[in-house]
Short mmCIF file of C-alpha atoms and ligand atoms in Angstrom, two decimals:
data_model
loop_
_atom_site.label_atom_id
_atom_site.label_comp_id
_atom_site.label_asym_id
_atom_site.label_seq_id
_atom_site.Cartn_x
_atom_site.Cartn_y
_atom_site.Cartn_z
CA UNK A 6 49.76 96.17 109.68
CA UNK A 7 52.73 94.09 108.34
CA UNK A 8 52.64 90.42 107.17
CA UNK A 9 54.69 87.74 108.36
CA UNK A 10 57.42 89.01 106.48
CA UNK A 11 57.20 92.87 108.00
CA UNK A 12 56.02 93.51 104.25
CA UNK A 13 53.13 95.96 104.08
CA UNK A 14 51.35 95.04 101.67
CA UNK A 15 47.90 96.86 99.36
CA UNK A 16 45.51 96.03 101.72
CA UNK A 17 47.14 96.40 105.17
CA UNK A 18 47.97 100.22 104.72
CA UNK A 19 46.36 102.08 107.27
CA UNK A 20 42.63 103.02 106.31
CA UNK A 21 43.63 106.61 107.69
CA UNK A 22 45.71 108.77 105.16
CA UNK A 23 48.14 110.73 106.79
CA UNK A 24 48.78 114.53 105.60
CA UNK A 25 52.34 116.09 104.95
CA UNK A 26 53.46 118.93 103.96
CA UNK A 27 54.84 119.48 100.57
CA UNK A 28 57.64 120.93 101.50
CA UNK A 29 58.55 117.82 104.12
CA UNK A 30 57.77 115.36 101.68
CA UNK A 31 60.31 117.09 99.59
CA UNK A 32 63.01 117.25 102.54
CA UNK A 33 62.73 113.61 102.89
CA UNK A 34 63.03 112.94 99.33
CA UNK A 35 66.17 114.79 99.30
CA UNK A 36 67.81 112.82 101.77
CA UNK A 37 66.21 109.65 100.51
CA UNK A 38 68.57 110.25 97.41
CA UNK A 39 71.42 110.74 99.35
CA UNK A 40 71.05 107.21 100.56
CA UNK A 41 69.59 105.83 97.31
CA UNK A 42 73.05 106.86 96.18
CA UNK A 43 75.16 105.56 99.04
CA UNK A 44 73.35 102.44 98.13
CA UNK A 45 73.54 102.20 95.11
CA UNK A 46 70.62 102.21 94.49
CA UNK A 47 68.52 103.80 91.04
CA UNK A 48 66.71 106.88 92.37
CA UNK A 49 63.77 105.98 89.80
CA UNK A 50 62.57 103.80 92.47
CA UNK A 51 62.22 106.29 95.00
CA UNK A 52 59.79 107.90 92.57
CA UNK A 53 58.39 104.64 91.70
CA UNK A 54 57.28 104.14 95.81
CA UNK A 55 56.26 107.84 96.19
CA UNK A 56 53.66 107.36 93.19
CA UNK A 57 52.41 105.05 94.98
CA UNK A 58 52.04 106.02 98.46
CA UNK A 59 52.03 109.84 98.23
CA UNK A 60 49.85 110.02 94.62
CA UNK A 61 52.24 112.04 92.84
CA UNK A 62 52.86 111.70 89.32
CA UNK A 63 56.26 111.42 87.18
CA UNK A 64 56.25 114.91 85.87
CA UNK A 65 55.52 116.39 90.15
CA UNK A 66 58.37 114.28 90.78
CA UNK A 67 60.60 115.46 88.19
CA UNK A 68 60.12 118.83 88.72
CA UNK A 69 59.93 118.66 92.36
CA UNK A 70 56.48 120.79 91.63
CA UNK A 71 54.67 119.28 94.75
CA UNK A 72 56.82 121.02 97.11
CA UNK A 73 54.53 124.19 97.51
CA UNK A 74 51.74 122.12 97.95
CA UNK A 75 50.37 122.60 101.54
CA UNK A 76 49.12 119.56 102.23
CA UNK A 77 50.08 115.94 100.35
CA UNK A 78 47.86 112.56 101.17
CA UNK A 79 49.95 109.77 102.38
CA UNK A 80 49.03 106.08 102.83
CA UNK A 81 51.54 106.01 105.94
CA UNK A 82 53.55 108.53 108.06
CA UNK A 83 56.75 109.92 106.89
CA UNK A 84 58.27 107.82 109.49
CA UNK A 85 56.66 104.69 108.34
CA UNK A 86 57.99 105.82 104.60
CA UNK A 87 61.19 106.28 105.67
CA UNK A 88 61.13 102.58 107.04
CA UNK A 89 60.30 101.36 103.84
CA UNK A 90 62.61 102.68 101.76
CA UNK A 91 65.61 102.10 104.61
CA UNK A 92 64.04 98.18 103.80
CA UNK A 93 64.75 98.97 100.46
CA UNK A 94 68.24 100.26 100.58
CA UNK A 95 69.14 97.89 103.47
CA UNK A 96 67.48 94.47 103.05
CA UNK A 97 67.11 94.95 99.39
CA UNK A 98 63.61 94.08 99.07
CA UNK A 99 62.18 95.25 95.85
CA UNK A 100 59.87 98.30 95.75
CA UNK A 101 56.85 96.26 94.23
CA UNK A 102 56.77 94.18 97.40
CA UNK A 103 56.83 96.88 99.61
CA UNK A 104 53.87 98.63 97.84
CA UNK A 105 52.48 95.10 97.19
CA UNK A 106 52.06 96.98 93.58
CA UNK A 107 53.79 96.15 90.22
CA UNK A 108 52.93 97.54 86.93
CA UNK A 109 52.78 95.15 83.85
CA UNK A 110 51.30 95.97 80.48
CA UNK A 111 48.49 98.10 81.17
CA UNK A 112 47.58 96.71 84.06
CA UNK A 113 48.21 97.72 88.09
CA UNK A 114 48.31 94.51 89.91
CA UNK A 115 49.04 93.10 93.23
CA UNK A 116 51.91 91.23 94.29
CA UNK A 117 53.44 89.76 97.55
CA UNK A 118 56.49 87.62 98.02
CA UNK A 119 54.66 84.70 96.94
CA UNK A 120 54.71 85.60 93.42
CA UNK A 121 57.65 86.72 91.20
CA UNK A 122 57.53 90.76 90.37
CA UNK A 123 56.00 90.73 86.46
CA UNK A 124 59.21 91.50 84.32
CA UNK A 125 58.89 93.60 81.24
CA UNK A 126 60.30 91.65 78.83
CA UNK A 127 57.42 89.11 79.77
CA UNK A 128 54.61 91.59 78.49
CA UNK A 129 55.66 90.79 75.24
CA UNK A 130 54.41 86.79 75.47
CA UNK A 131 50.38 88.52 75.15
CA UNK A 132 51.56 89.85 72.03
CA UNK A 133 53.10 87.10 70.12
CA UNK A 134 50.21 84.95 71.44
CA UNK A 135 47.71 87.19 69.94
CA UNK A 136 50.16 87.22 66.35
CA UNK A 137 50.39 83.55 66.21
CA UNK A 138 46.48 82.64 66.60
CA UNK A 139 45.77 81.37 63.16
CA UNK A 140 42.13 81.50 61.59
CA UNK A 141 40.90 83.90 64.35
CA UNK A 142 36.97 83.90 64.69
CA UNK A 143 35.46 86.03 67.39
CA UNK A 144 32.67 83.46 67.04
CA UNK A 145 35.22 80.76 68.03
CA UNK A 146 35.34 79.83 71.66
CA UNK A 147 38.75 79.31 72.62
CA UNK A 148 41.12 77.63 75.51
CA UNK A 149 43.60 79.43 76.33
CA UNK A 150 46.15 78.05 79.45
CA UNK A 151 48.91 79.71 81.49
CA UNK A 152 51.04 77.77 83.23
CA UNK A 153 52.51 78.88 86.63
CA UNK A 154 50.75 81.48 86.24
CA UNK A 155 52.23 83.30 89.72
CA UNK A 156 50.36 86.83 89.93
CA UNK A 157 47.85 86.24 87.11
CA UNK A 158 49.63 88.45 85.14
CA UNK A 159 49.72 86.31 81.77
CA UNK A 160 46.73 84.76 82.06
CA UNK A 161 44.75 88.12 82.46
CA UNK A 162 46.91 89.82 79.78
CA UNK A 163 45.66 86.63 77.57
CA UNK A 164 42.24 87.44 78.48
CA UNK A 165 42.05 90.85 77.55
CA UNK A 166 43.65 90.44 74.29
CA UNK A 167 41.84 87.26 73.55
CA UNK A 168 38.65 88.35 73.89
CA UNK A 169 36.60 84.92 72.50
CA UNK A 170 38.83 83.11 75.50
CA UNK A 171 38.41 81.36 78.52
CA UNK A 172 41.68 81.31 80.25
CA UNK A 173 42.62 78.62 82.24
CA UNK A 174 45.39 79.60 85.18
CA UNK A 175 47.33 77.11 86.73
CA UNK A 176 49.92 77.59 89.84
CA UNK A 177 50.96 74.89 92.39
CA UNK A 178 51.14 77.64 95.03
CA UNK A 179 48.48 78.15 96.76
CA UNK A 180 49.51 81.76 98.16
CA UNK A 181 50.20 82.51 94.72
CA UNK A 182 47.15 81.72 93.19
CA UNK A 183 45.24 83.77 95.99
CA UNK A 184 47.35 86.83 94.47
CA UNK A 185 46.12 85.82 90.76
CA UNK A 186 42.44 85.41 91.33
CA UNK A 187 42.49 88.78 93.37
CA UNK A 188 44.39 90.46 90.22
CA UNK A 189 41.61 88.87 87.50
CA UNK A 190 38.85 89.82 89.94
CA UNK A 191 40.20 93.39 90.60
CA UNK A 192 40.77 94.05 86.97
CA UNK A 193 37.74 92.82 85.87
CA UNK A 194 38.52 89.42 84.29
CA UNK A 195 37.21 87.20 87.16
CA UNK A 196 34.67 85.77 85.19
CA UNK A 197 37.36 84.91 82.09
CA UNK A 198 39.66 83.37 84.15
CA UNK A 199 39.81 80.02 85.78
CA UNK A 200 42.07 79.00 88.78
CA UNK A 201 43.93 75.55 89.27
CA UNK A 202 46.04 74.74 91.93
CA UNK A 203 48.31 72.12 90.64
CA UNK A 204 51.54 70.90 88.42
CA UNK A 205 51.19 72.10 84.88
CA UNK A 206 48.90 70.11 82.79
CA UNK A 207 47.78 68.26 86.48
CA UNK A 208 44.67 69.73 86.98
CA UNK A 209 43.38 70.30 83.20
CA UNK A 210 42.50 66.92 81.96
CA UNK A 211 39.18 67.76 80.90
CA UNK A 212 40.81 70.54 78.24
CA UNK A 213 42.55 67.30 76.75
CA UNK A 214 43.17 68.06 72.79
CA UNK A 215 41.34 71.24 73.10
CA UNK A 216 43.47 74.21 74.09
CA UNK A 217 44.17 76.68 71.50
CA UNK A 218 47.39 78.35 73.24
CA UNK A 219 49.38 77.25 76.05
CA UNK A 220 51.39 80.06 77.21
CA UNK A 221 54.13 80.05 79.71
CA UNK A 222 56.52 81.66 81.89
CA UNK A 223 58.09 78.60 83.99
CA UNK A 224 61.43 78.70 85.56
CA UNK A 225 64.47 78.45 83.45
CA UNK A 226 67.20 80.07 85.77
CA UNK A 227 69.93 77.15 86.14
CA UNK A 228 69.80 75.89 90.01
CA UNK A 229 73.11 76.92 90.30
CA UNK A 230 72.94 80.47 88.94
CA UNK A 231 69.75 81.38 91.02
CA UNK A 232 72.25 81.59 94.09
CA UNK A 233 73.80 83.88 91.86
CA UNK A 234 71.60 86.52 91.71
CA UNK A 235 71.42 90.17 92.66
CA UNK A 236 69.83 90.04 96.27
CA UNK A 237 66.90 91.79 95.46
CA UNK A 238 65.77 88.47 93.60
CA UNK A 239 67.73 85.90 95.32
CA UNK A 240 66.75 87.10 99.21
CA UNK A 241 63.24 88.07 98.21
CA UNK A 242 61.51 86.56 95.26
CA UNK A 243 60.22 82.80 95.20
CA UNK A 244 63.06 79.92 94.44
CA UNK A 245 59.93 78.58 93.19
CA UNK A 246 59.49 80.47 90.43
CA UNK A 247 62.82 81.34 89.23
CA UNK A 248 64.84 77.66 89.24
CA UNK A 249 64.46 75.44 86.15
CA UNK A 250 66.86 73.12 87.80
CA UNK A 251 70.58 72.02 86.54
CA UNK A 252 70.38 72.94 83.21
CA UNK A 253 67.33 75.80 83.98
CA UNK A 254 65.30 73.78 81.51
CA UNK A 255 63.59 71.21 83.52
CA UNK A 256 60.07 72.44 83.46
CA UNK A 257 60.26 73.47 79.52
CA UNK A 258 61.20 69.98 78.43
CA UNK A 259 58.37 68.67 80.69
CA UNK A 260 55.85 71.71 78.77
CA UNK A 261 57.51 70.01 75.54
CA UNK A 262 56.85 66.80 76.33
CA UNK A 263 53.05 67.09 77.73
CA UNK A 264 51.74 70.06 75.94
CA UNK A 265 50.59 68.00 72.43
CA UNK A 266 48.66 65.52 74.67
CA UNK A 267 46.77 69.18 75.17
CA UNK A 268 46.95 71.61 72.19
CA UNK A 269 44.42 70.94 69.36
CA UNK A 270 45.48 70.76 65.97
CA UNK A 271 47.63 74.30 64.91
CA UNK A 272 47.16 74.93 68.54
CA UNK A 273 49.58 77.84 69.85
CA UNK A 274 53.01 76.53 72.34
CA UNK A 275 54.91 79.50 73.74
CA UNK A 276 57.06 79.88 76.57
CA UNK A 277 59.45 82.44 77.86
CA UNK A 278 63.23 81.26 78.24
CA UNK A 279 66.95 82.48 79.54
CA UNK A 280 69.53 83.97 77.17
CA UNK A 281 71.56 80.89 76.11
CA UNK A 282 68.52 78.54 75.98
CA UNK A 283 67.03 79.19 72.75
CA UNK A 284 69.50 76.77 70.83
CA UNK A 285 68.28 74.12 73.18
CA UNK A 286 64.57 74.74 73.63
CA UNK A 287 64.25 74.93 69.57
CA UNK A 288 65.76 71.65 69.03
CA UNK A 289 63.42 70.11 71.90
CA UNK A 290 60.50 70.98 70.12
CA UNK A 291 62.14 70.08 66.42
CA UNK A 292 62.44 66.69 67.75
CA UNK A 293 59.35 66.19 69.77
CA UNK A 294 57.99 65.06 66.79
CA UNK A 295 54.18 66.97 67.76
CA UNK A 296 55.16 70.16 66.31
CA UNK A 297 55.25 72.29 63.55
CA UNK A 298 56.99 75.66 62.79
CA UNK A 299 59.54 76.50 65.14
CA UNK A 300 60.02 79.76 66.07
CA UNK A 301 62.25 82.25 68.24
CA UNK A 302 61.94 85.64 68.78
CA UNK A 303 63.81 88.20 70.92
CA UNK A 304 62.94 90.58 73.51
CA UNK A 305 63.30 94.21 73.50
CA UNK A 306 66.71 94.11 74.35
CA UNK A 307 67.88 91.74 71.44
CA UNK A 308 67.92 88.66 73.92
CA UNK A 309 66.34 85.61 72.07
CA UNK A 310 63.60 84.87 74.45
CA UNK A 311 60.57 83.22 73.51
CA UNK A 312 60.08 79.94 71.92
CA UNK A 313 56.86 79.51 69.64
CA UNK A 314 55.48 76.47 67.76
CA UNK A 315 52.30 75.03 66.68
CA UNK A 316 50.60 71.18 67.61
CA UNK A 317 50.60 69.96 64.07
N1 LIG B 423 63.09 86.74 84.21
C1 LIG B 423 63.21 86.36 85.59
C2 LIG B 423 64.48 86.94 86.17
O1 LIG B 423 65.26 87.50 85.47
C3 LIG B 423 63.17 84.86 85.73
C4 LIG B 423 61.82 84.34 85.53
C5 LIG B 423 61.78 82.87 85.33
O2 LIG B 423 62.61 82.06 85.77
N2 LIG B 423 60.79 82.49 84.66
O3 LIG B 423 64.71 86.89 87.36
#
């Protein structure tokens, strides 16, 4: 029931719920704090796993409601729970791996350790992709592309914004991309998204001079500040994904540099960066030559994030 990793993981849960009492459930959660604290530790995520695998919602949890409940579904024992979360508070492996779930826009998806967890700050890409399309036409077919796309998530929040779009979804990991398709098919976008396995631009030659919006999230984290990290993201989440090399901005200046060979005229360039990098990534594209109106904005946090220009 585990994967090579002892993760379980959407699809491995036992097909037989198990039944708890409410007023065990709550005993456990009690003591779950206790260590959530010891650990340090935000109990949100203890509520965050127990949505998941006991179906109770926020406002149960907050008021603690489901205790007089006679009987609560589980998709594990309490003892198998309680593993988990010890995972969680002792190997630091991030809740949306051990429920193989992560939530991102409006949209449940699946994810494993081969793909980075969705961040927040990255569902705000879909909508200054959607602001910048200029001349919108639901007539209009357009290409859309996300590159390194890791869990789909991008590419099928492109596709359900976008609705005149073909998405194009590129990864060079092949676990990953298993992860994406599942997410577009589950989700209903299987038929709007296509799946490359490959470097970047590599396997989209034919879309040559025709894509309307290249959107990406590559990695920007400097080599030597991944090792840095908490160990939640560091121990867990895929090197692949997160380091952008010395400077962190390896794979943007190669999206600089290749992208116009791609984009069609007042076609769409957007990527997600670090805090630092916007400085840098702006005066790439200003001197590319290939592009036109240079933009940065911030995330919700007042971190200048995203870089935006147009193929002129
Ligand atoms: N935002 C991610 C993090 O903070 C990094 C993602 C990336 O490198 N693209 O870990």
């Amino acid at each position: 029931m585990t994967t090579d990793q002892g993760l379980l993981t959407n699809d491995q849960f036992p097909k037989s719920l198990m039944f708890v009492s409410g007023l065990e459930l709550w005993q456990w959660m009690n003591q779950a704090k206790v260590d959530a604290i010891a650990s340090d530790i935000p109990q949100a995520e203890l509520d965050w796993l127990l949505q998941e695998l006991a179906g109770l919602d926020k406002l149960a949890l907050r008021l603690e409601s489901f205790k007089d409940l006679p009987k609560i579904e589980l998709k594990l024992s309490l003892s198998e729970l309680d593993q988990l979360w010890q995972r969680r508070l002792q190997e630091r492996v991030p809740v949306q791996y051990l429920t193989g779930v992560a939530h991102w826009r409006n949209f449940s998806l699946k994810v494993t350790p081969a793909v980075l967890i969705p961040r927040p700050e990255t569902e705000l890409l879909i909508d200054l992709a959607v602001a910048a399309v200029k001349s919108y036409s639901v007539n209009r077919k357009s290409h859309w592309v996300d590159l390194g796309t890791g869990s789909g998530a991008i590419a099928i929040g492109l596709a359900s914004e976008l609705t005149n779009a073909t998405v194009y979804a590129v990864d060079c990991s092949w676990e990953a991309l298993v992860v994406a398709r599942q997410n577009a098919e589950n989700l209903g976008f299987g038929s709007r998204v296509n799946f490359y396995q490959g470097l970047w631009w590599e396997p989209l030659e034919f879309l040559k001079g025709k894509v309307s919006g290249m959107v990406s999230n590559p990695p920007y984290i400097p080599s030597s500040t991944v090792v840095t990290l908490q160990p939640e993201v560091l121990k867990h989440e895929p090197h692949l994904a997160l380091d952008g090399g010395f400077d962190g901005l390896d794979c943007i200046r190669h999206l600089v540099e290749t992208a116009p060979d791609y984009l069609e005229s007042e076609g769409v360039f957007l990527v997600e960066m670090m805090a630092g990098q916007a400085e840098a990534v702006a005066e790439m594209l200003e001197s590319q030559g290939s592009y036109a109106e240079v933009q940065i904005f911030s995330d919700l946090a007042g971190i200048d994030r995203f870089a935006l220009a147009y193929r002129l």
